[in-house]
Tab-separated table of C-alpha atoms in Angstrom:
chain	number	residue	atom	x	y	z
A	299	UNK	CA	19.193	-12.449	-22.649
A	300	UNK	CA	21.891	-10.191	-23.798
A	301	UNK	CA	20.979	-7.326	-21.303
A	302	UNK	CA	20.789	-9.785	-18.885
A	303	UNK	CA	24.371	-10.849	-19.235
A	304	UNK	CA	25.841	-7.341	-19.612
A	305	UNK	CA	24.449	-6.228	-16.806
A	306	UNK	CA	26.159	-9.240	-15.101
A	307	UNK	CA	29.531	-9.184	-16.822
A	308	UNK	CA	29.404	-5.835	-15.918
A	309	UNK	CA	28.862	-5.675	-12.000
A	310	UNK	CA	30.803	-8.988	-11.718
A	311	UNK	CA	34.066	-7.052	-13.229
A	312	UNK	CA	33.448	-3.765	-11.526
A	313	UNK	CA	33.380	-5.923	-7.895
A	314	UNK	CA	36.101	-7.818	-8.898
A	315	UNK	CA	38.545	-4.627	-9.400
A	316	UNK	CA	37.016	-2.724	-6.745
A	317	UNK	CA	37.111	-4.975	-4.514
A	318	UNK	CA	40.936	-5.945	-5.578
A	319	UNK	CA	41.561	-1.856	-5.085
A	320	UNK	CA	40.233	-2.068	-1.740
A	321	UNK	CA	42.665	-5.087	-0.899
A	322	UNK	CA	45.714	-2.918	-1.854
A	323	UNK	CA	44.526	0.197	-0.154
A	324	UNK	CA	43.659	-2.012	3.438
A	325	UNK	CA	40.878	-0.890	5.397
A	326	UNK	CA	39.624	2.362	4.788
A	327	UNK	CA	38.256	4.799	7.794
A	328	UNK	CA	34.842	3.850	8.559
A	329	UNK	CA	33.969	7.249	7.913
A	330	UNK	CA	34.757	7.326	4.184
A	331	UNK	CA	31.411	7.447	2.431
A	332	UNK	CA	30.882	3.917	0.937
A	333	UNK	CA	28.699	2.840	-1.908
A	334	UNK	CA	27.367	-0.944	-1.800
A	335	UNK	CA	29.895	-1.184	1.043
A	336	UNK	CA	33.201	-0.345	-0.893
A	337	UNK	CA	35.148	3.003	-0.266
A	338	UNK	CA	33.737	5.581	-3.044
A	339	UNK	CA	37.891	6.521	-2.980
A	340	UNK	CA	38.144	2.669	-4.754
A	341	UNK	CA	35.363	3.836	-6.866
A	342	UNK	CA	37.152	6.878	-8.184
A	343	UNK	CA	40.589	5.099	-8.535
A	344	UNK	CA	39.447	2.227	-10.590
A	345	UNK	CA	36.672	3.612	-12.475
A	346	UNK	CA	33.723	2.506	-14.202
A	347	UNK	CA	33.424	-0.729	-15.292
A	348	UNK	CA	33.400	-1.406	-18.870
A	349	UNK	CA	31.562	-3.394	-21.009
A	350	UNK	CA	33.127	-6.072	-23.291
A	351	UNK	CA	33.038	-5.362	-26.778
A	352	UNK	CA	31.066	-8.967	-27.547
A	353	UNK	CA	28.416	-7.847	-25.836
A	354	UNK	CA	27.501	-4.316	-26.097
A	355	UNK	CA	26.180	-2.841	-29.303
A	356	UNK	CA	27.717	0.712	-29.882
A	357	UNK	CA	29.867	3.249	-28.049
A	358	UNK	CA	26.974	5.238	-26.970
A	359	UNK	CA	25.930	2.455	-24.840
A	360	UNK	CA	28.952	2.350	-23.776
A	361	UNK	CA	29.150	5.933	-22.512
A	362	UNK	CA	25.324	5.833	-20.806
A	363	UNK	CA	26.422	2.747	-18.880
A	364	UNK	CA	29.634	4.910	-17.358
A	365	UNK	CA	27.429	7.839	-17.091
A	366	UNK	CA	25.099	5.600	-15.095
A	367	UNK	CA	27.986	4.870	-12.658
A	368	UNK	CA	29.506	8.178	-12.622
A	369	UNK	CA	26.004	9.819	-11.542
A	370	UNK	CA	25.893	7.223	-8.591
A	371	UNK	CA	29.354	8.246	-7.252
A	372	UNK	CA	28.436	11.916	-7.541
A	373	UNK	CA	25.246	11.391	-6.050
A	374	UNK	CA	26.889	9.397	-2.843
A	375	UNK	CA	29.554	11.739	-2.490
A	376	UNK	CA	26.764	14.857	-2.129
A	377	UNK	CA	24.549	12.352	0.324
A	378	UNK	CA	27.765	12.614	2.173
A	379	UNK	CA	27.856	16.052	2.012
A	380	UNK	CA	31.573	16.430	0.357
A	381	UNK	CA	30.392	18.907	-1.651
A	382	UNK	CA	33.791	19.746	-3.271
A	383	UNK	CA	34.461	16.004	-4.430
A	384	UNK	CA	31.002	15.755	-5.628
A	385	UNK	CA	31.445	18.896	-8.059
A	386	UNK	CA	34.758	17.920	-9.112
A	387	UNK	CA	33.502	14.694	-10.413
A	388	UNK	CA	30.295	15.659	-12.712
A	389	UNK	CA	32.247	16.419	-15.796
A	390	UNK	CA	33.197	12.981	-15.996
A	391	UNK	CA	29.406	11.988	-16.578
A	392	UNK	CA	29.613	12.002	-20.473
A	393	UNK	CA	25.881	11.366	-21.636
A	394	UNK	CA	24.250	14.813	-21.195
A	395	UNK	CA	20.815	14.355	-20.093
A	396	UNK	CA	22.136	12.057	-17.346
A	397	UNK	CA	24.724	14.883	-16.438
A	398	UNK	CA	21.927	17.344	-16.140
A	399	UNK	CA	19.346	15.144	-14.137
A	400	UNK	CA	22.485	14.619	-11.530
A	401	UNK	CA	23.582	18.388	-11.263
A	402	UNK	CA	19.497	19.156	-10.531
A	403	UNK	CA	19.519	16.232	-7.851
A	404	UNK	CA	22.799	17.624	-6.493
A	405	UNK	CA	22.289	21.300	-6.371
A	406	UNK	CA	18.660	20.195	-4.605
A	407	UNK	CA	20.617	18.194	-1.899
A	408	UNK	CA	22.571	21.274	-1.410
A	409	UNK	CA	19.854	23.399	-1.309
A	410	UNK	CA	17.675	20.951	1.405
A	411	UNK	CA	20.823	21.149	3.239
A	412	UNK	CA	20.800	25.393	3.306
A	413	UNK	CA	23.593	25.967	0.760
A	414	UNK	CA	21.434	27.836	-1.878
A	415	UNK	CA	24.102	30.260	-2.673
A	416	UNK	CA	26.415	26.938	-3.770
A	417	UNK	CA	23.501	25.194	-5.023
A	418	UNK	CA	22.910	28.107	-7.953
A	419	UNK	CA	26.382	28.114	-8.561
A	420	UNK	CA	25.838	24.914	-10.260
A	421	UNK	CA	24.205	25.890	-12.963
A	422	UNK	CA	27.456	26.553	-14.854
A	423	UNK	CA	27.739	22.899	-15.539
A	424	UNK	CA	24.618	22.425	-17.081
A	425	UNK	CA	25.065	20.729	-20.635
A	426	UNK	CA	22.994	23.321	-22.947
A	427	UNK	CA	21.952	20.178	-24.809
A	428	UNK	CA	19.328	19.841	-22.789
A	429	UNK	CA	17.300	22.518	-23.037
A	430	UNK	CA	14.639	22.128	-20.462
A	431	UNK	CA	17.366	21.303	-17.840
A	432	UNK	CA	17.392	25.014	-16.624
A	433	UNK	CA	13.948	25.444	-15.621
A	434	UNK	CA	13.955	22.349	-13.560
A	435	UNK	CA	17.046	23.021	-12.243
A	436	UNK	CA	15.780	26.939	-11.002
A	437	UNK	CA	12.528	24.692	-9.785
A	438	UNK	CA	14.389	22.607	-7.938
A	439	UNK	CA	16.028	25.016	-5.894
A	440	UNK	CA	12.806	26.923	-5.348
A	441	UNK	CA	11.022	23.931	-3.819
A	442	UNK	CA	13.522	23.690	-1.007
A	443	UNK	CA	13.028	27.974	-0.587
A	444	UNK	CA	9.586	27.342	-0.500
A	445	UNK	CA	9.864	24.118	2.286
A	446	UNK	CA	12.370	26.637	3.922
A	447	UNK	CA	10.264	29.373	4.737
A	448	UNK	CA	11.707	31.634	2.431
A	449	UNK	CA	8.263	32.296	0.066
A	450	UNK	CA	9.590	35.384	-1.522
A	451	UNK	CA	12.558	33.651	-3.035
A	452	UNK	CA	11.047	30.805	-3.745
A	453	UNK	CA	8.179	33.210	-5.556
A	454	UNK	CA	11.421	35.196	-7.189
A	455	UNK	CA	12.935	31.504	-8.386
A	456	UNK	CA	9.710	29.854	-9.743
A	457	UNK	CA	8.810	32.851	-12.016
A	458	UNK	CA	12.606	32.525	-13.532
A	459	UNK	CA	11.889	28.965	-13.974
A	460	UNK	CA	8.623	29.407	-15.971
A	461	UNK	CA	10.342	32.867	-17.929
A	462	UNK	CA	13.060	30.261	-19.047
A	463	UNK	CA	10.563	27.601	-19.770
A	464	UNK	CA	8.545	30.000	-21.913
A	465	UNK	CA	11.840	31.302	-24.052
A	466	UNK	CA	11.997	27.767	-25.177
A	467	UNK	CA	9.251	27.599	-27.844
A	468	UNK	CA	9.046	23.982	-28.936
A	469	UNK	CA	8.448	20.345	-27.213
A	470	UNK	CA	11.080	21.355	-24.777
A	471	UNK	CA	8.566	24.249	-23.496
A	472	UNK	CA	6.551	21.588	-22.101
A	473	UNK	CA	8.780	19.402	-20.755
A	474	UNK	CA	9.678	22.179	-18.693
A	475	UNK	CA	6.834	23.224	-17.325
A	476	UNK	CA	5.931	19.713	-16.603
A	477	UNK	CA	9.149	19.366	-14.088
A	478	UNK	CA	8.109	22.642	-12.655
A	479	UNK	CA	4.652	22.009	-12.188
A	480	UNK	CA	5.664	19.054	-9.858
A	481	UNK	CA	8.393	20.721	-8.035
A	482	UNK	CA	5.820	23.026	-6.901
A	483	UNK	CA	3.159	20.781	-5.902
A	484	UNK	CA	6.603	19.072	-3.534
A	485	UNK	CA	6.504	22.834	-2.314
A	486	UNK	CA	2.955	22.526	-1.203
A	487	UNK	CA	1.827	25.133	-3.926
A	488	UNK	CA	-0.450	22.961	-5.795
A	489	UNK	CA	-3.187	25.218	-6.861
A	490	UNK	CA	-0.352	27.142	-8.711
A	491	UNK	CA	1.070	23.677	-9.879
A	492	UNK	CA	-2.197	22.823	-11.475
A	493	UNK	CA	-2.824	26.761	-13.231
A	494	UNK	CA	0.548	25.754	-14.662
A	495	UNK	CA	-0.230	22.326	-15.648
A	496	UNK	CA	-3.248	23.284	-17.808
A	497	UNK	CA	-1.001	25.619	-19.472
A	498	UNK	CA	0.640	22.366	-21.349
A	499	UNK	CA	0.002	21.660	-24.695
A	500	UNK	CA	1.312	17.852	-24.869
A	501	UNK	CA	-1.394	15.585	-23.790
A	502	UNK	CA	1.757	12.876	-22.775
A	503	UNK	CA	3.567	15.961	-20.738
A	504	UNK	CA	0.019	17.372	-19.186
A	505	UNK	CA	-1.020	13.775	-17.507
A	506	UNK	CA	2.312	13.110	-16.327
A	507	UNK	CA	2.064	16.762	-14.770
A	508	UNK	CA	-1.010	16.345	-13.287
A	509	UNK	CA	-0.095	12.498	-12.046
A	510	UNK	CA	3.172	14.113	-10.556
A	511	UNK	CA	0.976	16.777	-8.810
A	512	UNK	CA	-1.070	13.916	-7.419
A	513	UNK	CA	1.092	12.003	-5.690
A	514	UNK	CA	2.613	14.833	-3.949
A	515	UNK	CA	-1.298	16.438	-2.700
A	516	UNK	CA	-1.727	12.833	-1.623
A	517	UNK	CA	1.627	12.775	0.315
A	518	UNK	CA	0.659	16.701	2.326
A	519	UNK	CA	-3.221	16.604	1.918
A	520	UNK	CA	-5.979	14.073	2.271
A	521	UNK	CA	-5.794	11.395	-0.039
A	522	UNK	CA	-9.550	12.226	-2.080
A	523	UNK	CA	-7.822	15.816	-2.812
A	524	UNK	CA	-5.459	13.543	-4.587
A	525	UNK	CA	-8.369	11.373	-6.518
A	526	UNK	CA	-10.298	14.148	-7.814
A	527	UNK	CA	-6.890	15.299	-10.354
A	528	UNK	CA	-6.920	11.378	-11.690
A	529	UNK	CA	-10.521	12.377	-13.417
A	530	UNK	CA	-7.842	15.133	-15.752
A	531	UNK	CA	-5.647	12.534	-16.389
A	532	UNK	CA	-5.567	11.580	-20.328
């Protein structure tokens, strides 16, 4: 019941002074990138919403909750292509993991859109707190080589990935090598994707390897290719 009412107390105040910001400002260009139909300008201006101190628990919830809405903003602002408003925006996304997650989503919407040399450029804001965040992030940006055409580099990227996967040496190792395993199979690789999988130690990080690499041979090969890497699952 009480993360039921946050979560409303929450929206209802964020619409209510958005939507207040967007009645000073008048009608914005229909062009301006929108997100749930107000301006993301509004957005920017007002803020996240908060959450009032009666019903939240700690600070840190606090600061994932922003996060949350920060990483949607950045996110619609790259959809949108502005690139530059997009970049200048992540460092407000406080929590790290969910910083990380929306640089590797970012730099691979730049990437799918040909800006590889931009997209790398990103790694720079990577919070080192997460320390699996690299490889996927180098994975990421090697799938969309790989859908490109460009095998060599996409070769060239992977192989950094898994290098910086194996300097890692604890729980993290597999964590990374799970992300890259699936980014590959996305790539279409997935008899490399699977070599890689049963590299894992984890049983947790192995199956959901091999259930990522699933789904995407079901989504580019016959569906029974798919079924026959269910039988590996733990």
């Amino acid at each position: 019941m009480k993360r039921w009412w946050r979560s409303r107390l929450g929206t209802a105040l964020g619409l209510v002074v958005m939507l207040g910001c967007q009645a000073q400002q008048g009608l914005s260009s229909s062009r301006e990138p929108k997100l749930r139909g107000i301006p993301l300008s509004c957005y920017v201006k007002v803020g996240p919403a908060g959450i009032h101190p009666s019903v939240t628990s700690s600070l840190v919830e606090l600061v994932n909750y922003q996060s949350a809405q920060w990483r949607e903003i950045v996110l619609a602002y790259a959809e949108a292509g502005d690139w530059e408003r997009a970049i200048g925006l992540i460092d407000n996304i406080e929590e790290p993991l969910t910083k990380n997650e929306t640089i590797t989503d970012m730099a691979g919407k730049m990437a799918a859109a040909g800006n590889f040399e931009a997209a790398m450029q990103l790694v720079g804001k990577l919070d080192e707190y997460d320390r699996a965040s690299l490889p996927k992030f180098l994975a990421r940006i090697a799938r969309f080589y790989a859908l490109a055409g460009n095998s060599a580099q996409a070769e060239q990227t992977f192989a950094a990935a898994v290098a910086d996967a194996d300097a890692l040496n604890d729980f993290s190792e597999d964590v990374a090598k799970t992300d890259i395993a699936i980014e590959q199979a996305t790539a279409k690789d997935t008899a490399t994707a699977i070599a890689l999988a049963q590299t894992i130690t984890d049983d947790i990080d192995k199956s959901r390897a091999l259930a990522g690499i699933a789904g995407a041979r079901a989504a580019n090969s016959p569906f029974r290719d798919a079924v026959g890497l269910v039988g590996q699952i733990s």
